[in-house]
Short mmCIF file of C-alpha atoms (C1' of nucleotides) in Angstrom, two decimals:
data_model
loop_
_atom_site.label_atom_id
_atom_site.label_comp_id
_atom_site.label_asym_id
_atom_site.label_seq_id
_atom_site.Cartn_x
_atom_site.Cartn_y
_atom_site.Cartn_z
CA MET L 1 -11.90 -24.65 -2.04
CA SER L 2 -10.27 -25.66 -5.31
CA VAL L 3 -6.65 -25.06 -6.23
CA GLU L 4 -7.72 -22.54 -8.85
CA SER L 5 -9.70 -20.42 -6.43
CA SER L 6 -6.78 -20.34 -4.04
CA ARG L 7 -4.51 -19.05 -6.77
CA ARG L 8 -7.17 -16.47 -7.59
CA GLN L 9 -7.18 -15.24 -4.05
CA LYS L 10 -3.41 -15.03 -4.04
CA GLN L 11 -3.52 -13.04 -7.24
CA GLN L 12 -5.88 -10.53 -5.72
CA ALA L 13 -3.75 -10.25 -2.65
CA ALA L 14 -0.74 -9.67 -4.89
CA LEU L 15 -2.49 -6.88 -6.78
CA GLY L 16 -3.53 -5.35 -3.47
CA GLN L 17 0.02 -5.51 -2.24
CA LEU L 18 1.39 -3.93 -5.39
CA LEU L 19 -1.09 -1.07 -5.09
CA GLN L 20 -0.37 -0.57 -1.42
CA LEU L 21 3.36 -0.64 -2.04
CA ALA L 22 2.94 2.02 -4.69
CA MET L 23 0.76 4.12 -2.40
CA LEU L 24 3.24 3.98 0.46
CA ILE L 25 6.20 4.84 -1.77
CA ASN L 26 4.25 7.75 -3.23
CA GLU L 27 3.30 9.00 0.22
CA ASP L 28 6.89 8.72 1.35
CA MET L 29 8.16 10.66 -1.65
CA GLU L 30 5.42 13.25 -1.30
CA HIS L 31 6.38 13.73 2.30
CA GLY L 32 9.99 14.28 1.32
CA LEU L 33 8.93 16.79 -1.33
CA GLY L 34 6.89 18.72 1.20
CA ARG L 35 9.97 19.09 3.37
CA VAL L 36 11.81 20.91 0.58
CA GLY L 37 8.79 23.01 -0.42
CA LEU L 38 7.58 21.10 -3.47
CA THR L 39 4.27 19.51 -4.38
CA PRO L 40 4.22 16.35 -6.52
CA SER L 41 3.21 18.21 -9.68
CA ARG L 42 5.83 20.89 -9.23
CA ALA L 43 8.43 18.23 -8.47
CA THR L 44 7.55 16.48 -11.74
CA LEU L 45 8.28 19.71 -13.59
CA VAL L 46 11.55 20.18 -11.66
CA TRP L 47 12.50 16.60 -12.48
CA GLU L 48 11.91 17.10 -16.20
CA LEU L 49 13.75 20.40 -16.15
CA LEU L 50 16.74 18.65 -14.61
CA HIS L 51 16.84 16.20 -17.49
CA LEU L 52 15.89 18.56 -20.33
CA GLY L 53 17.84 21.63 -19.30
CA PRO L 54 16.36 25.12 -19.83
CA SER L 55 13.11 24.63 -21.76
CA THR L 56 10.08 26.43 -23.08
CA GLN L 57 6.80 25.87 -21.31
CA ARG L 58 5.48 24.15 -24.39
CA VAL L 59 8.21 21.53 -24.20
CA LEU L 60 7.61 21.10 -20.48
CA ALA L 61 3.87 20.68 -21.05
CA GLU L 62 4.50 17.82 -23.45
CA ALA L 63 7.17 16.27 -21.25
CA ILE L 64 4.94 16.05 -18.21
CA GLY L 65 1.72 15.44 -20.14
CA VAL L 66 -0.42 18.37 -19.03
CA SER L 67 -1.97 21.37 -20.77
CA PRO L 68 0.15 24.45 -21.54
CA ARG L 69 -2.17 26.41 -19.30
CA ASN L 70 -1.37 24.14 -16.43
CA VAL L 71 2.35 24.66 -16.92
CA THR L 72 1.82 28.41 -16.61
CA GLY L 73 0.44 27.82 -13.13
CA LEU L 74 3.17 25.40 -12.10
CA VAL L 75 5.92 27.72 -13.34
CA ASP L 76 4.24 30.69 -11.63
CA ALA L 77 4.29 28.77 -8.36
CA LEU L 78 7.90 27.65 -8.83
CA VAL L 79 8.93 31.23 -9.63
CA ASP L 80 7.11 32.51 -6.53
CA THR L 81 8.85 29.92 -4.35
CA GLY L 82 12.28 30.56 -5.85
CA PHE L 83 12.96 27.34 -7.75
CA VAL L 84 12.99 28.59 -11.35
CA VAL L 85 13.10 31.77 -13.43
CA ARG L 86 11.60 32.70 -16.77
CA GLU L 87 14.14 34.15 -19.19
CA PRO L 88 13.60 35.52 -22.67
CA HIS L 89 14.09 32.99 -25.43
CA PRO L 90 17.12 34.06 -27.48
CA THR L 91 15.45 33.69 -30.88
CA ASP L 92 11.68 33.47 -30.30
CA ARG L 93 10.19 36.48 -28.59
CA ARG L 94 6.91 34.65 -27.94
CA ALA L 95 8.54 32.00 -25.81
CA ALA L 96 10.17 32.00 -22.40
CA LEU L 97 12.93 29.71 -21.30
CA VAL L 98 12.41 28.20 -17.87
CA SER L 99 15.61 27.48 -15.98
CA PHE L 100 16.70 26.77 -12.41
CA THR L 101 17.72 29.26 -9.81
CA GLU L 102 20.69 28.15 -7.74
CA HIS L 103 18.29 26.94 -5.07
CA GLY L 104 16.18 25.06 -7.62
CA ALA L 105 19.23 23.34 -9.08
CA ARG L 106 20.38 22.35 -5.61
CA ILE L 107 17.00 20.86 -4.71
CA ALA L 108 16.74 19.05 -8.06
CA GLU L 109 20.07 17.38 -7.43
CA GLN L 110 18.91 16.48 -3.97
CA LEU L 111 15.77 14.85 -5.37
CA LYS L 112 18.00 12.75 -7.59
CA ARG L 113 20.11 11.69 -4.63
CA ASP L 114 17.00 10.99 -2.57
CA GLY L 115 15.72 8.67 -5.27
CA GLU L 116 19.04 6.84 -5.33
CA GLN L 117 18.95 6.57 -1.57
CA LEU L 118 15.41 5.17 -1.61
CA ALA L 119 16.32 2.53 -4.19
CA ASP L 120 19.28 1.60 -2.04
CA ASP L 121 17.21 1.48 1.15
CA LEU L 122 14.63 -0.73 -0.51
CA PHE L 123 16.79 -3.16 -2.43
CA ALA L 124 20.31 -3.19 -1.02
CA ASP L 125 19.66 -5.92 1.54
CA MET L 126 18.09 -8.22 -1.02
CA PRO L 127 20.10 -11.25 -2.12
CA ASP L 128 20.99 -11.15 -5.83
CA GLY L 129 18.72 -14.07 -6.67
CA GLN L 130 15.69 -12.56 -5.00
CA PHE L 131 16.38 -9.20 -6.57
CA SER L 132 16.67 -10.65 -10.09
CA ALA L 133 13.48 -12.63 -9.62
CA LEU L 134 11.68 -9.47 -8.53
CA VAL L 135 12.97 -7.47 -11.49
CA LYS L 136 12.00 -10.31 -13.81
CA GLY L 137 8.50 -10.21 -12.30
CA PHE L 138 8.33 -6.46 -12.88
CA ASP L 139 9.36 -6.98 -16.49
CA VAL L 140 6.68 -9.58 -17.07
CA LEU L 141 4.00 -7.51 -15.36
CA MET L 142 4.94 -4.41 -17.31
CA ALA L 143 4.80 -6.27 -20.61
CA ARG L 144 1.47 -7.86 -19.73
CA LEU L 145 0.03 -4.53 -18.64
CA CYS L 146 1.13 -2.77 -21.82
CA GLU L 147 -0.51 -5.57 -23.76
CA LEU L 148 -3.76 -5.11 -21.84
CA ILE L 149 -3.72 -1.35 -22.33
CA ALA L 150 -3.07 -1.74 -26.05
CA GLN L 151 -5.98 -4.18 -26.33
CA ALA L 152 -8.29 -1.84 -24.45
CA LYS L 153 -7.29 1.07 -26.68
CA GLU L 154 -7.97 -0.97 -29.77
CA LYS L 155 -11.44 -1.85 -28.56
CA GLU L 156 -12.23 1.77 -27.79
CA ALA L 157 -11.00 2.86 -31.20
CA GLN L 158 -13.47 0.47 -32.84
CA ARG L 159 -16.36 2.45 -31.42
CA MET B 1 32.40 0.24 -13.77
CA SER B 2 32.43 -1.79 -10.57
CA VAL B 3 30.03 -4.58 -9.73
CA GLU B 4 28.57 -2.49 -6.92
CA SER B 5 27.75 0.43 -9.19
CA SER B 6 26.07 -1.90 -11.64
CA ARG B 7 23.84 -3.27 -8.89
CA ARG B 8 23.08 0.33 -7.87
CA GLN B 9 21.95 1.12 -11.37
CA LYS B 10 19.79 -1.96 -11.46
CA GLN B 11 18.21 -0.94 -8.18
CA GLN B 12 17.31 2.43 -9.54
CA ALA B 13 15.89 0.89 -12.66
CA ALA B 14 13.85 -1.44 -10.47
CA LEU B 15 12.43 1.45 -8.44
CA GLY B 16 11.63 3.26 -11.67
CA GLN B 17 9.86 0.20 -12.99
CA LEU B 18 7.86 -0.24 -9.81
CA LEU B 19 6.74 3.39 -9.94
CA GLN B 20 5.86 3.18 -13.61
CA LEU B 21 3.96 -0.05 -13.08
CA ALA B 22 1.97 1.61 -10.32
CA MET B 23 1.30 4.65 -12.48
CA LEU B 24 0.05 2.58 -15.40
CA ILE B 25 -2.20 0.44 -13.19
CA ASN B 26 -3.62 3.58 -11.59
CA GLU B 27 -4.25 5.17 -14.97
CA ASP B 28 -5.94 2.03 -16.18
CA MET B 29 -8.19 1.85 -13.12
CA GLU B 30 -8.95 5.56 -13.33
CA HIS B 31 -9.96 5.12 -16.93
CA GLY B 32 -12.32 2.31 -15.96
CA LEU B 33 -13.80 4.44 -13.20
CA GLY B 34 -14.44 7.29 -15.60
CA ARG B 35 -16.43 4.95 -17.79
CA VAL B 36 -18.88 4.25 -14.97
CA GLY B 37 -19.05 7.87 -13.81
CA LEU B 38 -16.70 7.79 -10.83
CA THR B 39 -13.57 9.72 -9.93
CA PRO B 40 -10.78 8.02 -7.92
CA SER B 41 -11.74 9.77 -4.68
CA ARG B 42 -15.42 8.97 -5.05
CA ALA B 43 -14.57 5.39 -5.97
CA THR B 44 -12.54 5.08 -2.77
CA LEU B 45 -15.60 6.10 -0.80
CA VAL B 46 -17.78 3.66 -2.76
CA TRP B 47 -15.23 0.93 -2.11
CA GLU B 48 -15.26 1.56 1.64
CA LEU B 49 -19.02 1.76 1.70
CA LEU B 50 -19.17 -1.65 0.03
CA HIS B 51 -17.06 -3.13 2.80
CA LEU B 52 -18.49 -1.19 5.75
CA GLY B 53 -22.15 -1.18 4.82
CA PRO B 54 -24.30 1.90 5.53
CA SER B 55 -22.09 4.32 7.49
CA THR B 56 -22.00 7.80 8.94
CA GLN B 57 -19.82 10.35 7.21
CA ARG B 58 -17.57 10.43 10.23
CA VAL B 59 -16.82 6.73 9.86
CA LEU B 60 -16.23 7.16 6.13
CA ALA B 61 -13.87 10.07 6.75
CA GLU B 62 -11.73 7.94 9.02
CA ALA B 63 -11.88 4.94 6.70
CA ILE B 64 -10.59 6.84 3.69
CA GLY B 65 -8.33 9.15 5.65
CA VAL B 66 -9.69 12.56 4.73
CA SER B 67 -11.36 15.39 6.65
CA PRO B 68 -15.07 15.22 7.49
CA ARG B 69 -15.56 18.34 5.39
CA ASN B 70 -14.15 16.53 2.41
CA VAL B 71 -16.54 13.63 2.85
CA THR B 72 -19.44 16.08 2.73
CA GLY B 73 -18.32 17.08 -0.76
CA LEU B 74 -17.75 13.53 -1.94
CA VAL B 75 -21.13 12.36 -0.65
CA ASP B 76 -22.82 15.44 -2.19
CA ALA B 77 -21.30 14.48 -5.54
CA LEU B 78 -22.26 10.81 -5.20
CA VAL B 79 -25.82 11.81 -4.25
CA ASP B 80 -26.03 14.12 -7.28
CA THR B 81 -24.82 11.36 -9.60
CA GLY B 82 -27.15 8.74 -8.11
CA PHE B 83 -24.72 6.39 -6.37
CA VAL B 84 -25.68 6.90 -2.73
CA VAL B 85 -28.39 8.42 -0.53
CA ARG B 86 -28.27 10.06 2.89
CA GLU B 87 -30.77 8.59 5.31
CA PRO B 88 -31.55 9.65 8.86
CA HIS B 89 -29.59 7.78 11.49
CA PRO B 90 -32.05 5.70 13.54
CA THR B 91 -30.74 6.76 16.95
CA ASP B 92 -28.54 9.84 16.44
CA ARG B 93 -30.33 12.79 14.93
CA ARG B 94 -27.07 14.62 14.25
CA ALA B 95 -25.76 11.92 11.94
CA ALA B 96 -26.76 10.71 8.49
CA LEU B 97 -26.33 7.17 7.24
CA VAL B 98 -24.88 6.95 3.77
CA SER B 99 -26.00 3.92 1.81
CA PHE B 100 -26.08 2.74 -1.80
CA THR B 101 -28.80 3.29 -4.31
CA GLU B 102 -29.50 0.26 -6.48
CA HIS B 103 -27.29 1.75 -9.16
CA GLY B 104 -24.51 2.45 -6.65
CA ALA B 105 -24.61 -1.09 -5.32
CA ARG B 106 -24.48 -2.49 -8.84
CA ILE B 107 -21.45 -0.36 -9.75
CA ALA B 108 -19.69 -1.21 -6.48
CA GLU B 109 -20.05 -4.91 -7.24
CA GLN B 110 -18.77 -4.28 -10.72
CA LEU B 111 -15.68 -2.53 -9.33
CA LYS B 112 -15.02 -5.61 -7.27
CA ARG B 113 -15.32 -7.86 -10.29
CA ASP B 114 -13.14 -5.51 -12.34
CA GLY B 115 -10.42 -5.75 -9.70
CA GLU B 116 -10.63 -9.53 -9.79
CA GLN B 117 -10.42 -9.45 -13.55
CA LEU B 118 -7.38 -7.19 -13.51
CA ALA B 119 -5.55 -9.46 -11.07
CA ASP B 120 -6.39 -12.39 -13.31
CA ASP B 121 -5.26 -10.56 -16.45
CA LEU B 122 -1.99 -9.60 -14.84
CA PHE B 123 -1.01 -12.79 -13.05
CA ALA B 124 -2.88 -15.75 -14.55
CA ASP B 125 -0.27 -16.54 -17.19
CA MET B 126 2.58 -16.50 -14.68
CA PRO B 127 4.12 -19.84 -13.74
CA ASP B 128 3.63 -20.69 -10.06
CA GLY B 129 7.34 -20.34 -9.28
CA GLN B 130 7.61 -16.89 -10.81
CA PHE B 131 4.42 -15.77 -9.14
CA SER B 132 5.57 -16.91 -5.69
CA ALA B 133 8.93 -15.23 -6.16
CA LEU B 134 7.19 -12.01 -7.09
CA VAL B 135 4.86 -12.16 -4.09
CA LYS B 136 7.84 -12.90 -1.86
CA GLY B 137 9.57 -9.83 -3.29
CA PHE B 138 6.48 -7.72 -2.57
CA ASP B 139 6.46 -9.01 1.00
CA VAL B 140 10.09 -8.13 1.55
CA LEU B 141 9.71 -4.69 -0.03
CA MET B 142 6.62 -3.93 2.02
CA ALA B 143 8.33 -4.93 5.25
CA ARG B 144 11.42 -2.89 4.38
CA LEU B 145 9.33 0.12 3.45
CA CYS B 146 7.31 -0.01 6.66
CA GLU B 147 10.61 -0.17 8.55
CA LEU B 148 11.89 2.91 6.71
CA ILE B 149 8.69 4.83 7.34
CA ALA B 150 8.75 3.93 11.02
CA GLN B 151 12.35 5.10 11.28
CA ALA B 152 11.54 8.37 9.54
CA LYS B 153 8.58 8.97 11.83
CA GLU B 154 10.74 8.36 14.88
CA LYS B 155 13.29 10.89 13.70
CA GLU B 156 10.60 13.49 13.08
CA ALA B 157 9.09 12.89 16.50
CA GLN B 158 12.44 13.69 18.09
CA ARG B 159 12.20 17.25 16.81
"C1'" DT N 1 -18.96 19.63 27.07
"C1'" DA N 2 -18.24 16.65 23.02
"C1'" DT N 3 -19.63 15.18 18.49
"C1'" DT N 4 -21.81 15.36 13.57
"C1'" DG N 5 -21.97 17.61 9.76
"C1'" DT N 6 -22.38 22.02 7.76
"C1'" DT N 7 -20.96 26.89 5.85
"C1'" DA N 8 -16.96 29.83 4.83
"C1'" DT N 9 -12.57 30.26 2.90
"C1'" DA N 10 -8.41 28.94 0.58
"C1'" DC N 11 -4.90 26.28 -2.03
"C1'" DT N 12 -3.47 22.78 -5.64
"C1'" DC N 13 -4.12 20.47 -9.88
"C1'" DT N 14 -6.51 19.94 -13.91
"C1'" DA N 15 -9.11 21.26 -18.38
"C1'" DT N 16 -11.10 24.07 -22.45
"C1'" DA N 17 -11.77 28.32 -24.86
"C1'" DA N 18 -10.75 32.90 -26.18
"C1'" DC N 19 -7.17 36.22 -26.82
"C1'" DT N 20 -2.37 38.62 -27.52
"C1'" DA N 21 1.97 38.81 -29.33
"C1'" DT N 22 4.95 36.89 -32.33
"C1'" DA N 23 6.58 33.56 -36.14
"C1'" DT W 1 -2.01 30.98 -40.72
"C1'" DA W 2 0.19 28.74 -36.85
"C1'" DT W 3 2.44 28.85 -32.38
"C1'" DA W 4 3.68 30.39 -27.30
"C1'" DG W 5 1.78 31.74 -23.51
"C1'" DT W 6 -1.67 34.31 -21.25
"C1'" DT W 7 -6.49 35.60 -19.14
"C1'" DA W 8 -11.09 33.74 -18.11
"C1'" DT W 9 -13.76 30.21 -16.36
"C1'" DA W 10 -14.79 25.81 -14.37
"C1'" DG W 11 -14.54 21.54 -11.68
"C1'" DA W 12 -12.33 18.16 -8.51
"C1'" DG W 13 -9.85 17.22 -4.28
"C1'" DT W 14 -7.83 18.72 -0.17
"C1'" DA W 15 -7.43 21.47 4.34
"C1'" DT W 16 -8.63 24.44 8.62
"C1'" DA W 17 -11.80 27.14 11.30
"C1'" DA W 18 -16.17 28.64 12.91
"C1'" DC W 19 -20.84 27.31 13.73
"C1'" DA W 20 -25.29 24.68 13.98
"C1'" DA W 21 -27.92 20.96 15.96
"C1'" DT W 22 -27.80 17.23 18.86
"C1'" DA W 23 -25.77 13.93 22.33
#
DNA sequence: TATTGTTATACTCTATAACTATA
DNA sequence: TATAGTTATAGAGTATAACAATA
C-alpha cells in the first residue's frame, strides 16, 4: 500500500467523519426542537424572524430559501401552535406582518441560548491551539468547497 | 470585552461554520444525486444495498433506520426507476430479496467514486500537518458529542 | 405465536400553477 | 402590470396501526 493510497483512505475517513458529525449535531438539535414543539423547518423560520423582526411572508420566503406557498404552510402551523401571529401590514393591505407571540419570542430566545450552550459544550474543553487549528481547517474547507461549487455551476451554465 | 467572551464568540462562529459546511456538502451531494435520478433517501438505501448485498426489506429498514413501511415506498420507487428488483427469497416465502439491476449497480459504484472524488477535492491540497490537526479536531468533537448525547439520553431515561 | 411486508391513514416539507386582492 | 398571499394539486419522506401470508 503506497503512501498516497493511505492518505486517500484517511481523506475518505475524514469526509465520513465530517458527515457523521453533522448528522449527529442535526439530530441533537432536531431532538431539542421537538421538545419545545418545533420542527426543523418551522425553527428555521422562527430563527429568521428573531433576526429580522416582524416580516412579511415574502421576506421570510427569501430569507429561508423556500417558495412563498411553503411559507404560508409554515406560518399556518406556527400560528396554530401559538408561536407567531399574522398582523395587518400598516401600509400594504395585501401583505401580512408575521411576528412573535410572547411564547414564540420566549422559545426563540431559548433556541439562541441552546445554540450558545451547544457551542460551549463542544468546544470549551479544547485547548486554544487545537481550537484554532480546527477553525483554520474549517476555513480552508469552506473556501475549497465554495470554489468547487462555483466551478460546478460554471460547467452547468455552459450547457 | 473579556478574553472569555471573545472565545465564546469564536466557538459560536465555529459551530456556525461546521453547520454551514455540512449544509453545503449535503446540498452538493444532493445535487449530484439528482443528476443520476436519486433522492437522498433512495440513495441511502442504494448505498446500504451496495455494502450489504441483496437484502430483505427488513434488513434494509434496520440498516437505514426507518420503518419497514417506509422501505416499501423507497423500494417501490427504486423499482419504478430501474435501480433495483425484488426477487423471491430462496427459503422464506414471506420475504423478498432486493438486489441491483445492472443500471443500479453501475450508479452505486459511481456514487462510491463520487465520494472518493469529493474527499480528494476537499482535502488533497491540504498540508499533512493541517490535515492531521483537522482530523484530530473531528475526533475530539465526535467523542465530545457522543458524550453529550449519552448524557442527554440518561437524563431522559430518568423520567 | 412471531415475522415479513402490505394496505390504510396521516403529518411534514417541498414545488408549480392559477387566482384574488391590492399596489 | 406587478406583487402578496392564497387555493389547488402533486410528490417525497416519515410514522403508526391493522392485516395478510408465511414461519
